[in-house]
């Protein structure tokens, strides 16, 4: 939705990005206040479109681009690790929409590098979906669910029923 803004502001991304380009798997510089404002406003605009067109929408996603990596600038590291950064942005959006969009959830996966629970509690309208895969922690899925349940009001489980690279869609191979 905001490709031109991102092309004009490479500082919105963690790492080096040339002005006028978009990174393939760019991670956000969540310490950048203008980026956070852009993300909040984008979420509000998406919700407004759904409201005006009378389409049902009960959740807006804040899941970052797939793959590893996160912002390692000193400012971002003050926010915390990968999970803290991902859910800092999620929490900020959730807090910003609570008043004017009651009943709308802000969703995010607990996944990959951001699977461990944050050091802070989440807003009451944040929904966390704990993935049952790509878990690089010492915790089982059940342990992660217990830990996330202390941080978020609503949690769920994301199960990988089939991933082509794992089962090649062969009969009897996928979990589904």
mmCIF file of C-alpha atoms in Angstrom:
data_model
loop_
_atom_site.group_PDB
_atom_site.id
_atom_site.type_symbol
_atom_site.label_atom_id
_atom_site.label_comp_id
_atom_site.label_asym_id
_atom_site.label_seq_id
_atom_site.Cartn_x
_atom_site.Cartn_y
_atom_site.Cartn_z
ATOM 1 C CA UNK A 1 0.000 0.000 0.000
ATOM 2 C CA UNK A 2 2.832 2.403 0.708
ATOM 3 C CA UNK A 3 5.505 1.474 -1.815
ATOM 4 C CA UNK A 4 6.268 5.082 -2.778
ATOM 5 C CA UNK A 5 6.653 6.149 0.850
ATOM 6 C CA UNK A 6 9.008 3.227 1.444
ATOM 7 C CA UNK A 7 11.029 4.055 -1.682
ATOM 8 C CA UNK A 8 11.466 7.632 -0.445
ATOM 9 C CA UNK A 9 12.373 6.604 3.093
ATOM 10 C CA UNK A 10 14.996 3.850 3.196
ATOM 11 C CA UNK A 11 15.487 4.732 6.879
ATOM 12 C CA UNK A 12 12.185 2.934 7.545
ATOM 13 C CA UNK A 13 14.060 -0.342 7.076
ATOM 14 C CA UNK A 14 16.653 -2.117 9.168
ATOM 15 C CA UNK A 15 19.877 -2.430 7.229
ATOM 16 C CA UNK A 16 21.043 -0.621 4.152
ATOM 17 C CA UNK A 17 18.451 0.103 1.476
ATOM 18 C CA UNK A 18 19.065 2.381 -1.509
ATOM 19 C CA UNK A 19 16.627 5.268 -1.890
ATOM 20 C CA UNK A 20 14.123 4.587 -4.654
ATOM 21 C CA UNK A 21 14.207 0.814 -4.129
ATOM 22 C CA UNK A 22 12.333 -1.712 -2.043
ATOM 23 C CA UNK A 23 14.160 -4.520 -0.240
ATOM 24 C CA UNK A 24 13.080 -8.053 -1.090
ATOM 25 C CA UNK A 25 12.708 -9.149 2.529
ATOM 26 C CA UNK A 26 13.089 -5.889 4.379
ATOM 27 C CA UNK A 27 12.561 -5.702 8.108
ATOM 28 C CA UNK A 28 11.291 -2.507 9.674
ATOM 29 C CA UNK A 29 13.259 -0.075 11.771
ATOM 30 C CA UNK A 30 10.622 0.015 14.492
ATOM 31 C CA UNK A 31 12.516 2.715 16.382
ATOM 32 C CA UNK A 32 11.689 5.151 13.567
ATOM 33 C CA UNK A 33 8.692 7.203 14.763
ATOM 34 C CA UNK A 34 7.633 8.143 11.205
ATOM 35 C CA UNK A 35 7.554 4.466 10.203
ATOM 36 C CA UNK A 36 5.420 3.608 13.226
ATOM 37 C CA UNK A 37 3.037 6.466 12.343
ATOM 38 C CA UNK A 38 2.841 5.216 8.730
ATOM 39 C CA UNK A 39 2.004 1.680 9.882
ATOM 40 C CA UNK A 40 -0.641 2.927 12.334
ATOM 41 C CA UNK A 41 -2.232 5.149 9.680
ATOM 42 C CA UNK A 42 -2.153 2.336 7.126
ATOM 43 C CA UNK A 43 -3.994 0.027 9.535
ATOM 44 C CA UNK A 44 -6.613 2.716 10.173
ATOM 45 C CA UNK A 45 -7.039 3.338 6.443
ATOM 46 C CA UNK A 46 -7.501 -0.386 5.766
ATOM 47 C CA UNK A 47 -10.101 -0.588 8.521
ATOM 48 C CA UNK A 48 -11.894 2.496 7.187
ATOM 49 C CA UNK A 49 -12.124 0.966 3.708
ATOM 50 C CA UNK A 50 -13.671 -2.195 5.131
ATOM 51 C CA UNK A 51 -16.065 -0.140 7.239
ATOM 52 C CA UNK A 52 -17.160 2.025 4.254
ATOM 53 C CA UNK A 53 -17.603 -0.973 1.960
ATOM 54 C CA UNK A 54 -19.395 -2.901 4.705
ATOM 55 C CA UNK A 55 -17.017 -5.806 4.409
ATOM 56 C CA UNK A 56 -16.580 -7.861 7.520
ATOM 57 C CA UNK A 57 -13.130 -7.572 9.024
ATOM 58 C CA UNK A 58 -12.354 -8.386 12.610
ATOM 59 C CA UNK A 59 -8.574 -8.411 12.493
ATOM 60 C CA UNK A 60 -5.703 -6.535 10.934
ATOM 61 C CA UNK A 61 -2.359 -8.334 10.630
ATOM 62 C CA UNK A 62 0.960 -6.903 11.741
ATOM 63 C CA UNK A 63 3.027 -9.965 10.859
ATOM 64 C CA UNK A 64 6.407 -8.882 9.445
ATOM 65 C CA UNK A 65 7.818 -10.143 6.169
ATOM 66 C CA UNK A 66 8.746 -13.813 6.272
ATOM 67 C CA UNK A 67 12.251 -14.941 7.021
ATOM 68 C CA UNK A 68 14.871 -14.169 9.590
ATOM 69 C CA UNK A 69 16.394 -10.862 10.542
ATOM 70 C CA UNK A 70 15.400 -7.851 12.565
ATOM 71 C CA UNK A 71 16.634 -4.374 13.361
ATOM 72 C CA UNK A 72 19.947 -4.277 15.236
ATOM 73 C CA UNK A 73 20.455 -0.527 15.544
ATOM 74 C CA UNK A 74 21.083 0.676 19.109
ATOM 75 C CA UNK A 75 17.648 2.372 19.083
ATOM 76 C CA UNK A 76 15.869 -0.828 18.042
ATOM 77 C CA UNK A 77 17.807 -2.929 20.531
ATOM 78 C CA UNK A 78 16.567 -0.590 23.282
ATOM 79 C CA UNK A 79 13.070 -1.813 22.370
ATOM 80 C CA UNK A 80 14.332 -5.361 22.683
ATOM 81 C CA UNK A 81 14.919 -8.541 20.727
ATOM 82 C CA UNK A 82 13.105 -9.613 17.581
ATOM 83 C CA UNK A 83 9.889 -10.590 19.394
ATOM 84 C CA UNK A 84 9.887 -7.385 21.426
ATOM 85 C CA UNK A 85 10.277 -5.322 18.242
ATOM 86 C CA UNK A 86 7.578 -7.180 16.312
ATOM 87 C CA UNK A 87 5.085 -6.954 19.152
ATOM 88 C CA UNK A 88 6.051 -3.361 19.990
ATOM 89 C CA UNK A 89 4.706 -2.384 16.559
ATOM 90 C CA UNK A 90 1.685 -4.678 16.988
ATOM 91 C CA UNK A 91 0.966 -3.198 20.411
ATOM 92 C CA UNK A 92 1.295 0.364 19.110
ATOM 93 C CA UNK A 93 -1.237 -0.293 16.349
ATOM 94 C CA UNK A 94 -3.565 -2.104 18.760
ATOM 95 C CA UNK A 95 -3.519 0.803 21.194
ATOM 96 C CA UNK A 96 -4.093 3.331 18.389
ATOM 97 C CA UNK A 97 -7.214 1.604 17.043
ATOM 98 C CA UNK A 98 -8.942 0.579 20.294
ATOM 99 C CA UNK A 99 -11.176 3.634 20.638
ATOM 100 C CA UNK A 100 -12.406 4.113 17.066
ATOM 101 C CA UNK A 101 -12.449 0.435 16.034
ATOM 102 C CA UNK A 102 -13.896 -1.474 18.987
ATOM 103 C CA UNK A 103 -13.905 -5.220 18.599
ATOM 104 C CA UNK A 104 -11.112 -5.238 16.021
ATOM 105 C CA UNK A 105 -8.135 -7.442 16.803
ATOM 106 C CA UNK A 106 -4.538 -6.834 15.775
ATOM 107 C CA UNK A 107 -3.021 -10.187 14.928
ATOM 108 C CA UNK A 108 0.465 -11.542 14.796
ATOM 109 C CA UNK A 109 2.162 -14.894 14.754
ATOM 110 C CA UNK A 110 4.545 -16.027 17.455
ATOM 111 C CA UNK A 111 6.887 -17.517 14.882
ATOM 112 C CA UNK A 112 10.506 -18.090 13.957
ATOM 113 C CA UNK A 113 12.695 -15.375 15.531
ATOM 114 C CA UNK A 114 9.698 -13.749 17.215
ATOM 115 C CA UNK A 115 8.198 -16.865 18.786
ATOM 116 C CA UNK A 116 9.284 -16.211 22.385
ATOM 117 C CA UNK A 117 6.985 -14.079 24.533
ATOM 118 C CA UNK A 118 7.778 -10.405 24.888
ATOM 119 C CA UNK A 119 9.128 -8.729 27.981
ATOM 120 C CA UNK A 120 5.946 -6.616 28.147
ATOM 121 C CA UNK A 121 2.218 -7.308 28.269
ATOM 122 C CA UNK A 122 0.149 -6.840 25.139
ATOM 123 C CA UNK A 123 -2.859 -4.619 24.575
ATOM 124 C CA UNK A 124 -6.209 -6.364 25.183
ATOM 125 C CA UNK A 125 -7.014 -6.364 21.436
ATOM 126 C CA UNK A 126 -3.853 -8.221 20.358
ATOM 127 C CA UNK A 127 -4.310 -11.787 19.123
ATOM 128 C CA UNK A 128 -1.229 -14.040 19.113
ATOM 129 C CA UNK A 129 -1.130 -17.206 17.034
ATOM 130 C CA UNK A 130 1.628 -19.510 18.311
ATOM 131 C CA UNK A 131 3.098 -21.544 15.465
ATOM 132 C CA UNK A 132 3.617 -25.257 15.909
ATOM 133 C CA UNK A 133 6.699 -25.184 13.746
ATOM 134 C CA UNK A 134 9.822 -23.092 13.200
ATOM 135 C CA UNK A 135 10.277 -23.114 16.951
ATOM 136 C CA UNK A 136 13.924 -22.427 17.677
ATOM 137 C CA UNK A 137 13.457 -22.114 21.424
ATOM 138 C CA UNK A 138 13.930 -24.549 24.277
ATOM 139 C CA UNK A 139 10.157 -24.490 24.879
ATOM 140 C CA UNK A 140 7.525 -26.911 23.626
ATOM 141 C CA UNK A 141 4.428 -25.531 21.932
ATOM 142 C CA UNK A 142 2.451 -26.127 25.144
ATOM 143 C CA UNK A 143 5.045 -24.218 27.167
ATOM 144 C CA UNK A 144 4.958 -21.341 24.677
ATOM 145 C CA UNK A 145 1.161 -21.280 24.911
ATOM 146 C CA UNK A 146 1.385 -21.021 28.698
ATOM 147 C CA UNK A 147 3.925 -18.190 28.457
ATOM 148 C CA UNK A 148 2.021 -16.262 25.768
ATOM 149 C CA UNK A 149 -1.198 -16.680 27.717
ATOM 150 C CA UNK A 150 0.381 -14.506 30.437
ATOM 151 C CA UNK A 151 1.115 -11.737 27.894
ATOM 152 C CA UNK A 152 -1.942 -11.718 25.620
ATOM 153 C CA UNK A 153 -5.690 -11.874 26.263
ATOM 154 C CA UNK A 154 -6.332 -14.123 23.272
ATOM 155 C CA UNK A 155 -4.061 -16.753 21.753
ATOM 156 C CA UNK A 156 -4.343 -19.579 19.255
ATOM 157 C CA UNK A 157 -2.265 -22.238 17.526
ATOM 158 C CA UNK A 158 -1.140 -22.204 13.914
ATOM 159 C CA UNK A 159 -0.555 -25.753 12.711
ATOM 160 C CA UNK A 160 1.383 -26.554 9.568
ATOM 161 C CA UNK A 161 -0.905 -29.066 7.897
ATOM 162 C CA UNK A 162 1.175 -29.191 4.745
ATOM 163 C CA UNK A 163 4.300 -27.484 3.490
ATOM 164 C CA UNK A 164 5.197 -28.501 -0.051
ATOM 165 C CA UNK A 165 8.941 -28.535 0.648
ATOM 166 C CA UNK A 166 8.348 -31.020 3.482
ATOM 167 C CA UNK A 167 5.875 -33.427 1.925
ATOM 168 C CA UNK A 168 5.737 -32.644 -1.829
ATOM 169 C CA UNK A 169 1.955 -33.096 -1.617
ATOM 170 C CA UNK A 170 2.422 -36.848 -1.626
ATOM 171 C CA UNK A 171 -0.429 -38.984 -0.276
ATOM 172 C CA UNK A 172 -0.026 -39.845 3.399
ATOM 173 C CA UNK A 173 2.904 -37.451 3.908
ATOM 174 C CA UNK A 174 1.327 -34.180 5.129
ATOM 175 C CA UNK A 175 -0.096 -33.711 8.630
ATOM 176 C CA UNK A 176 -3.527 -32.921 7.179
#
